[in-house]
Tab-separated table of C-alpha atoms in Angstrom:
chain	number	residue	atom	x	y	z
R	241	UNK	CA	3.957	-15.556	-17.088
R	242	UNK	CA	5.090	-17.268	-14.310
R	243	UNK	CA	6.665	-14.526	-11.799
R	244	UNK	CA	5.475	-12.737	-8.751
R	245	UNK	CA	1.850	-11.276	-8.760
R	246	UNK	CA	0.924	-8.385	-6.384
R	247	UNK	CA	-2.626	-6.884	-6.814
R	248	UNK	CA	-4.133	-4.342	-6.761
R	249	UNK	CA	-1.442	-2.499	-7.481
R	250	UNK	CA	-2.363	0.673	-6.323
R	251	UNK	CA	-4.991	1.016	-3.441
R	252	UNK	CA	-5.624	4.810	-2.004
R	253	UNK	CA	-8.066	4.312	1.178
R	254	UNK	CA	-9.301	6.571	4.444
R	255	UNK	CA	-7.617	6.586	7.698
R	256	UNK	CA	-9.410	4.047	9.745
R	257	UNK	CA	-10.036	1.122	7.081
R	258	UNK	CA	-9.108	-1.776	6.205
R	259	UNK	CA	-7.196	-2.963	3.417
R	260	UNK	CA	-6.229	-6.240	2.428
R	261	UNK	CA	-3.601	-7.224	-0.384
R	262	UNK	CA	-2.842	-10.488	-2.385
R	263	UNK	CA	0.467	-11.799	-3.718
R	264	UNK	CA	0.169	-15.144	-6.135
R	265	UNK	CA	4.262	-16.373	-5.886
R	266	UNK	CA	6.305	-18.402	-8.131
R	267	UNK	CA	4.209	-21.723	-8.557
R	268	UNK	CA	6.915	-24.176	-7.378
R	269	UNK	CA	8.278	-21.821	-4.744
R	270	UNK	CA	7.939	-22.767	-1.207
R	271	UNK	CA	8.781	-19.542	0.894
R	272	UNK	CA	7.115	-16.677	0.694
R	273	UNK	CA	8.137	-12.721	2.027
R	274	UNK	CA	6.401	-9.806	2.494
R	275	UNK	CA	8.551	-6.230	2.769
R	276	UNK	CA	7.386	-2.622	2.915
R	277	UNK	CA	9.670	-0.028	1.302
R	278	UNK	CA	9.141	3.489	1.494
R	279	UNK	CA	10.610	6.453	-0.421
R	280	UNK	CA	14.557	6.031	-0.605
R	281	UNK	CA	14.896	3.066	1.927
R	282	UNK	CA	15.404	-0.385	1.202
R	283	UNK	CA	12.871	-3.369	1.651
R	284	UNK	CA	11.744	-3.872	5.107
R	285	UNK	CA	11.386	-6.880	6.337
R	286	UNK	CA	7.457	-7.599	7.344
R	287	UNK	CA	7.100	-11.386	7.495
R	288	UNK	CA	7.863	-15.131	5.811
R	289	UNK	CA	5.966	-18.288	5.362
R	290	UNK	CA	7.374	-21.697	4.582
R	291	UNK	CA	4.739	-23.265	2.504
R	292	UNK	CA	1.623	-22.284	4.922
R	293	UNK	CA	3.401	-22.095	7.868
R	294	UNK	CA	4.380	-18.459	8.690
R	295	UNK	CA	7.472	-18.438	10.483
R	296	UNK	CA	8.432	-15.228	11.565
R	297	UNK	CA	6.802	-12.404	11.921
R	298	UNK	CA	9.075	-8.944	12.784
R	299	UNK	CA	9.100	-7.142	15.986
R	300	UNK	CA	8.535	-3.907	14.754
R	301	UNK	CA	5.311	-5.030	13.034
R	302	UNK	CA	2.075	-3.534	14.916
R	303	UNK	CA	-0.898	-5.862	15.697
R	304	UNK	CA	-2.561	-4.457	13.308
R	305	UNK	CA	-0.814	-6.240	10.125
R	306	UNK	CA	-1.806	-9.964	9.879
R	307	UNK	CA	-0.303	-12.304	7.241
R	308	UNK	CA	-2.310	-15.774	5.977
R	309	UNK	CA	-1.048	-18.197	3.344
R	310	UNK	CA	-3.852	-20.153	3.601
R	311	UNK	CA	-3.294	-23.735	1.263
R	312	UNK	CA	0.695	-22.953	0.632
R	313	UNK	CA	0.283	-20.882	-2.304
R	314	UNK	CA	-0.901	-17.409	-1.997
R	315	UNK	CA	-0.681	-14.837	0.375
R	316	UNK	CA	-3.039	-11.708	1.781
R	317	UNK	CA	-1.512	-9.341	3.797
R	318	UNK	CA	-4.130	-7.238	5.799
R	319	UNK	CA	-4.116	-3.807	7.707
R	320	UNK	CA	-6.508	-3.146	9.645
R	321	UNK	CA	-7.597	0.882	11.125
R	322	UNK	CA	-4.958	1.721	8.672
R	323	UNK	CA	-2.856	5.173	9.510
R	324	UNK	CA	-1.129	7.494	7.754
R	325	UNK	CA	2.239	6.074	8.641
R	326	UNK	CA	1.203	2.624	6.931
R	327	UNK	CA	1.920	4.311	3.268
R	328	UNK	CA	4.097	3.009	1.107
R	329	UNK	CA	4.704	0.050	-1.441
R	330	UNK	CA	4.068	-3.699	0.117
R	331	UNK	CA	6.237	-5.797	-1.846
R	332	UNK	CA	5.875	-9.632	-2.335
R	333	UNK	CA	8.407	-12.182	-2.674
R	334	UNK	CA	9.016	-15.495	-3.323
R	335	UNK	CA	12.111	-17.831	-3.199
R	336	UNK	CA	12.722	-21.582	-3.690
R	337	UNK	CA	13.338	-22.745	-0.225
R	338	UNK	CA	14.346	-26.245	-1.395
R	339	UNK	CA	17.761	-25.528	-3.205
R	340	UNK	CA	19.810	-27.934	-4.696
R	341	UNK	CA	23.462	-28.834	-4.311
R	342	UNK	CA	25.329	-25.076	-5.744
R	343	UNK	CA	21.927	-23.243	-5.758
R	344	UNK	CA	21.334	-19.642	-4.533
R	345	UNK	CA	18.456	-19.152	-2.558
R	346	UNK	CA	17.121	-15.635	-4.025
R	347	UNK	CA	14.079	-13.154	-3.814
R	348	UNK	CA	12.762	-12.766	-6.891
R	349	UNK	CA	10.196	-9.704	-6.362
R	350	UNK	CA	6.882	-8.974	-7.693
R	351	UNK	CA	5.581	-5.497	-8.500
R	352	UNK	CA	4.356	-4.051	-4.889
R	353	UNK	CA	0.980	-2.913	-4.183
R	354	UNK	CA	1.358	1.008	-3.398
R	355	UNK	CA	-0.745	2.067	-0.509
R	356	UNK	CA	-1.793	5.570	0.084
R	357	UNK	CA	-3.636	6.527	3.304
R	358	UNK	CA	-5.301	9.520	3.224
T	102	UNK	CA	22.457	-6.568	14.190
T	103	UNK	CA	20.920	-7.338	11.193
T	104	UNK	CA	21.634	-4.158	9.385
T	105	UNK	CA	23.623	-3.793	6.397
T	106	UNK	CA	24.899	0.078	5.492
T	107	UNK	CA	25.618	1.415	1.708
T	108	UNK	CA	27.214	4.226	0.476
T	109	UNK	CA	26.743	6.558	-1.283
T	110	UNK	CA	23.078	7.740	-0.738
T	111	UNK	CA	22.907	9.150	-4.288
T	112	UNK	CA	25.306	9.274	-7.295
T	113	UNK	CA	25.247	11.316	-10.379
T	114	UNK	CA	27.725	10.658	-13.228
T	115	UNK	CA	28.036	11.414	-16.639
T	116	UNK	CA	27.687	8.461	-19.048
T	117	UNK	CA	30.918	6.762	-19.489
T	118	UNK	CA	32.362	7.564	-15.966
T	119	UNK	CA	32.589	4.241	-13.232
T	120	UNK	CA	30.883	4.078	-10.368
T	121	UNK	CA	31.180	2.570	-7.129
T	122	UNK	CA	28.876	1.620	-4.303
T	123	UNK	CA	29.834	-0.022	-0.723
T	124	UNK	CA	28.002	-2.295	1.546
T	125	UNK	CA	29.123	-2.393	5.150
T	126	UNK	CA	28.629	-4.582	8.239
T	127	UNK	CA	29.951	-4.526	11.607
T	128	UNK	CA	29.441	-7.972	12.212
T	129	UNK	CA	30.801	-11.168	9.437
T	130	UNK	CA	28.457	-12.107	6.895
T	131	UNK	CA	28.086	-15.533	5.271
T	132	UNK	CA	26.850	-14.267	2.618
T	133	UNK	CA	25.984	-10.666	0.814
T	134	UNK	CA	23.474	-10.342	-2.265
T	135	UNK	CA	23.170	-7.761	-4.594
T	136	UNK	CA	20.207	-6.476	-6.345
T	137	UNK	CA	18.889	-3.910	-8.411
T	138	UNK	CA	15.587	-1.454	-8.368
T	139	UNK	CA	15.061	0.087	-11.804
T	140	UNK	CA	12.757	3.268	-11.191
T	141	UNK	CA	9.323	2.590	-10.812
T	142	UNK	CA	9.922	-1.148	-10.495
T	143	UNK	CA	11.036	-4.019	-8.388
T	144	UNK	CA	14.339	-5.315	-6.746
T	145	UNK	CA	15.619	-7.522	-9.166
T	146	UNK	CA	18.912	-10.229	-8.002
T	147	UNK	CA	21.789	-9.687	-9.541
T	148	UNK	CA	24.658	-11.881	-7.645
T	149	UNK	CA	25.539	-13.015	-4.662
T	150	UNK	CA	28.885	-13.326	-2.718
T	151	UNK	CA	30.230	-16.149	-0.358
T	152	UNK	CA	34.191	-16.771	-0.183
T	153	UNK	CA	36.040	-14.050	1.722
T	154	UNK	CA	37.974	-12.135	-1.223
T	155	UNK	CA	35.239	-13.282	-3.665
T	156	UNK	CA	35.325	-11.578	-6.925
T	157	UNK	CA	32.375	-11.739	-9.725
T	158	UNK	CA	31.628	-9.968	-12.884
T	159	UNK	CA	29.068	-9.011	-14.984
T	160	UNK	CA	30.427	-7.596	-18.219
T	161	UNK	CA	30.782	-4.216	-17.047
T	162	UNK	CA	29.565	-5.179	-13.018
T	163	UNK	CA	32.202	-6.136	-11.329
T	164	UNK	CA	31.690	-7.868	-7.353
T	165	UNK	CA	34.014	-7.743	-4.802
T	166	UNK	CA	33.338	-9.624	-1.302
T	167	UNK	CA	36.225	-7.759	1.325
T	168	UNK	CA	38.618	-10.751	3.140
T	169	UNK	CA	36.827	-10.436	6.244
T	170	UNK	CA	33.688	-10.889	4.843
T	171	UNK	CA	32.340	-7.784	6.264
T	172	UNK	CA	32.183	-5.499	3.045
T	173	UNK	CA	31.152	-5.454	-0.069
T	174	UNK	CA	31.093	-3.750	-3.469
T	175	UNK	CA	29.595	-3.028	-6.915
T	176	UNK	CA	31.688	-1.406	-9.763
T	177	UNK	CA	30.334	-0.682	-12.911
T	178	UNK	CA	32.398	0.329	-15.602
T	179	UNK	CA	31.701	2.834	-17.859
T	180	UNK	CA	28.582	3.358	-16.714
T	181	UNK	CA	25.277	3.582	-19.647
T	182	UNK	CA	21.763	5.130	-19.329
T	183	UNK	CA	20.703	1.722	-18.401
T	184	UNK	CA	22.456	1.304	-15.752
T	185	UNK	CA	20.108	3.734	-14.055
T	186	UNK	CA	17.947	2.442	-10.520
T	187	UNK	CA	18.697	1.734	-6.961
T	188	UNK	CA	21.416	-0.763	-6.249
T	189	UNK	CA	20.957	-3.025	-2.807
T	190	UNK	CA	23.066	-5.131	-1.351
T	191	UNK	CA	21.251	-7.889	1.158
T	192	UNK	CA	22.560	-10.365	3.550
T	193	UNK	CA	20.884	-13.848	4.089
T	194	UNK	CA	20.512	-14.859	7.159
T	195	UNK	CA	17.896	-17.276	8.863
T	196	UNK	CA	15.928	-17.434	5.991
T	197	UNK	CA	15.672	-14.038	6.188
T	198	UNK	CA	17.236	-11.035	3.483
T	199	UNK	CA	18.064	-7.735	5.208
T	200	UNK	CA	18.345	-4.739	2.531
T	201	UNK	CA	20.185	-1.968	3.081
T	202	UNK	CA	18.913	1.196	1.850
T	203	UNK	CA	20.577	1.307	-1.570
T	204	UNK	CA	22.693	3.855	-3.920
T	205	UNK	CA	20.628	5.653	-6.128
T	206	UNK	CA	22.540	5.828	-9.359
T	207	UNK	CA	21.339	8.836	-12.165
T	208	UNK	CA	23.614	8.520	-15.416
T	209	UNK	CA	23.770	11.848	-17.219
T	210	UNK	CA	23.394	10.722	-21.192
């Protein structure tokens, strides 16, 4: 299988901890998103890397989220002192970055890590 | 800014009806994506739009991009049990996709 993979994909943790997720993208793909959705809303944008380069990072995002893509490849996504208002499902996703001539540069999704903080 | 708005919220239809769901802008997009969230699962692409007036289809999904590039809509034609999920339309931008917070389609068997 070569598509988007999230784990865990369910974590349930204590107010306070720390948490730390990991999203394996589409071998040959060079970017690399992370978006939160919660209940009945859309993706939210969180943050990108090109290759291991992260490149933007959104303004609504608290200190407390940090992003690594360490060697290009995979991505963790940490919280830390995670809060109540940090539930929801953290989904990965990866694109080509490198089209070629015609191409459609696309998210293809993997299955979210749901996060419940009690 | 960056914000893409879709309506309906919800939709319930009876199998065989159409249905119809908008994606708005106030400011011209170069492009507008459209993708679709079975329940329980993940956003999966479905098309994307570029030429003012652009229209697609999909056997029974049909894609319209408005003339000034500022709209956007998905038709489905006699709509099926599998055509159940969340429908998003997204704008590129910057590297970036903006989502905006879907039509939640229920099909009555």
């Amino acid at each position: 299988d070569t598509g988007v993979s999230q784990n865990p994909r369910h974590k349930i943790t204590k107010r306070g901890q720390n948490v730390t997720f990991r999203c394996d993208p589409i071998s040959e793909h060079n970017r690399l998103y992370w978006y939160r959705q919660t209940l009945g809303q859309g993706p939210e944008f969180l943050t990108y890397f090109q290759n291991e380069a992260q490149l933007e990072k959104s303004r609504l995002l608290s200190d407390r989220f940090s992003a690594e893509r360490p060697k290009g490849s995979f991505s963790t996504l940490e919280i830390q002192r995670t809060e109540q208002g940090d539930s929801a499902m953290y989904l990965c996703a990866s694109s080509q970055g490198r089209l070629r001539a015609g191409g459609v540069e696309k998210l293809f999704f993997g299955s979210g890590t749901q996060l419940s903080v009690l | 800014g960056q914000q893409v708005m879709q309506i309906p919220q919800y939709q319930h239809v009876q199998e065989g009806e159409d249905f119809t769901t908008y994606c708005n802008s106030s400011t011209t997009l170069s492009n507008i994506q459209w993708y679709k969230q079975r329940p329980g699962g993940h956003p999966v692409f479905l098309i994307q739009l570029v030429k003012s007036g652009e229209v697609k289809k999909q056997k029974r999904l049909t894609f319209q991009f408005g003339e000034a590039k500022k709209n956007s809509s998905l038709h489905i034609t006699a709509t099926q049990t599998t055509d159940v999920g969340t429908y998003f339309c997204a704008r590129y931008n910057f590297n970036k996709f903006y989502f905006g917070s879907g039509t939640k389609l229920n099909v009555k068997p």
